[in-house]
Amino acid sequence: MLEQLLIFTRGGLILWTCKELGNALRGSPIDTLIRSCLLEERSGAASYNYDAPGCSYTLKWTFHNDLGLVFVAVYQRILHLLYVDDLLSMVKQEFSVIYDPKRTLYNDFDDIFQQLKKEAEARAEEMKESKQVSKPMNNNLARKQGNVQNGNMDGGNKKKSGGESRNDLDGENFKGHPLENGNLNNNHIGKGEATTIGKNNGKENGISNNGAFDVNKLQKLRSKGGKKTETVANKVSKEETKKTTKKNRVWDDSPKEAKLDFTDPGSENGEQHISVVSADQGESMMDKDEIVSSDNESESEDEETAKDNKIDGKKKGWFSSMFESIAGKANLEKSDLEPALKALKDRLMTKNVAEEIAEKLCESVAASLEGKKLASFTRISSTVQAAMEDALTRILTPRRSIDILRDVHAAKEQGKPYVVVFVGVNGVGKSTNLAKVAYWLQQHNVNVMMAACDTFRSGAVEQLRTHARRQQIPIFEKGYEKDPAIVAKEAIQEASRNGSDVVLVDTAGRMQDNEPLMRALSKLIYVNSPDLVLFVGEALVGNDAVDQLSKFNQKLGDLSPSPNPRLIDGILLTKFDTIDDKVGAALSMVYISGAPVMFVGCGQSYTDLKKLNVKSIVKTLLK
Amino acid sequence: MDKEKLDELKIQLQQLLNEAQEFVQQIPPAQLCTAVGVVLFTVFLFTVMYYLLKHRSANTILLTGLSGSGKTVLFYQLRDGSCHQGSVTSTKPNEGRFLLHSEANKLQKGKMKHVHVVDVPGHSRLLAKLDEFLSRAAGIVFVVDSVEFLPHLRIASEYLYDILTNASVVKRKTPLLLLCNKIDRVTAHSMDFIRRQLEKEMTVLSSADTSDEHTLGVVGEAFAFSQCHNKVTTAEASGLTGDIYHLEQFISECVKP
């Protein structure tokens, strides 16, 4: 049974709610849907799960882009209603007939809605019965299970109808069955967030396509499902054996070597002997405003239209497409949008945007353009381009303030040091960029202190010590092989004692799949509750960005003992000078985590730190 | 010498005038009338269009504020006198050119001006939309949720700071109304409390600010809204119950001159 069905405008006014289903919704599912899904460009997803204390709803929606209306249906998650999509599209059709921009009351729609609901329910009953009737010889059970489950999860897949997905499953046969289990596992393991739904959607798209590629994907998925349980078991046994220290392997009768520590015993005390020139390399690039040049736009558009002309020409013929572009087409259909969207998706992928992200973005843009009237004298490609530009700007615009100086001032007033923790995988540039941030903060008269909590990698503490000495910043270090969480805690206490405003905590690089290291990281964050958890990612990363960020967030959420775990608050994008115009990693990271890009590292000297210029990135992505 | 030149010029001008007069007299009167008529008509058209455009831009009132502060409800109160069945988070701006609902009911002898009200979504992802409208605004209303004020104090003050330091707002000295909405609730903070808290936050912001060209307030002193070059006033309102008298007053003040 539906909980509620709402119709509202994009401007926010509720036009109609079903009065028969009078249950008030607990929490605020609609607002949460708009904020976390529609405004985050995930409107191409099939459904959205909303969890609040005491209720768990699933929401499905559809748009009428021409009139600017949104139709949302809410129902309990435990019920798997099959007729919701059908009902939504019928409601959309009927309502657009009686819609008038000046009217705000639509009481006459109640009867129409009752009728439509009965029809939809009846049709769903018929489909269920017809599915049970068809029974071929083998794989009886497997297919039925697969179909029902596929129907539930594929329910929102607008591109394929139920019949088609059934046929595709025929091809998969035996492999289909264990895959469904794997998929179900993913459904239960992952939380009710849009990211996991998006992932499932991606995997379902993989199911419904045919081809050898998907067989490999299936095997990978199956092995991934199995690997999860394996790795957990392995890690547990590894942790126990790790307690016995490693003995050096002796090959022959050669005498035992001395400890492999070549650091000069004198240098730890002999800081006075080395004369260090304090670094003053001028103004950090953070404070220089970038001038965005807007002259190249027209040239690129001409090239664009030439290319799209060729694509369009093959479909319809030059004359009819020109005529349509002048007169304005009646309504944009999905088939019209597809070539333009595909071209756009390929272009995004050549700019190093992760494939999954590009796909989801294109679906979201398609959902927002379908059914819209094309204005005269515009081509489809330019409309799609404008919509995509809008969407990209929206995603890259930060959701919260990224001005750290204001936050530092606020913490200063409260008398506590502002703690920033740098996390990331190996070799992305955490220590280098930590030094750059320290330099920038120093230029704004902030007292900085560094904390060397990378107690694993050889030379990490010395590296930070060198940076600290060059900038004349106090550094808190405890050497190697200490618990990083305790080192950080003591560093923060030291900072509040000696009056430092900011503490920059450097951690060891770790892979997102490494369970004990991620556990140690979440312990560090839980114990010290930093003000800012900064994920350092390099701009060279490709599809792995999606995996890194989502796994980091997931592990930080799962392994934290507190009920409100701290997740990643911001992203620091490094090695930006090494990519020419392939800036897509920024987009992938922001999309998958929702965290804004706070800094961009573009070189190895202290001044090479700048802010992300949203307009120039969007321009570069769509060039 | 000069006098001679002047005389020469005079003679030349007179000759030209005579020639022009002859030429004009030669043209049949019908053509002349139509030519003059066309010229007059185009001039008339241009003045009308200019007047309309000027009229439009002078009448735009902007409703801004954080997401969830009640702008859409206020918009519909202004337009229709009721908030209908409620509202959800806006994803697009609501624009409307109408007579204020309360004024439409009254019978006024003087001419009633149509007001162009724009409700800009407050969600942080849609900040870019605000800039489009700021340059055309005759008055800005910053709506604040009086109930859930303190948790969002930082973000609200940053938003307000960005508006007050916007180049077009500073240049045109657009009047700003700080509207404390939702006062019908029991736990709503008072107008003065909200104003004082915002002023405190803005002091911190203006001292920490490094990039903006325009800074607010006097360096070294605590910030007060009276220090702004554009007029900043405070008022209370309740969108749900329809208590929007002060808001309407502000609008009619901005639109009248």
Short mmCIF file of C-alpha atoms in Angstrom, two decimals, chain A residues 34 47 91 107 144 158 166 200 215 227 252 310 326 414 447 453 498 516-517 526 549:
data_model
loop_
_atom_site.label_atom_id
_atom_site.label_comp_id
_atom_site.label_asym_id
_atom_site.label_seq_id
_atom_site.Cartn_x
_atom_site.Cartn_y
_atom_site.Cartn_z
CA ILE A 34 15.32 16.61 -2.95
CA SER A 47 14.57 4.78 -6.22
CA VAL A 91 -0.61 10.05 -12.99
CA ASN A 107 -9.41 18.49 -5.76
CA LYS A 144 11.36 -17.36 -11.00
CA LYS A 158 13.09 2.88 -17.51
CA ARG A 166 13.50 -11.77 -18.48
CA ASN A 200 23.47 -1.75 -7.78
CA VAL A 215 30.51 -12.70 -18.20
CA LYS A 227 36.40 -12.37 -1.30
CA ASP A 252 74.46 -18.75 5.87
CA LYS A 310 27.38 14.40 -38.83
CA ILE A 326 14.42 26.46 -36.42
CA GLN A 414 36.43 28.90 21.64
CA ASN A 447 49.98 29.54 14.55
CA CYS A 453 51.38 10.48 13.08
CA ASN A 498 51.64 26.20 23.64
CA PRO A 516 43.21 -3.33 10.04
CA LEU A 517 44.71 -0.08 8.76
CA TYR A 526 37.12 8.68 16.82
CA LEU A 549 36.43 7.39 -1.70
#
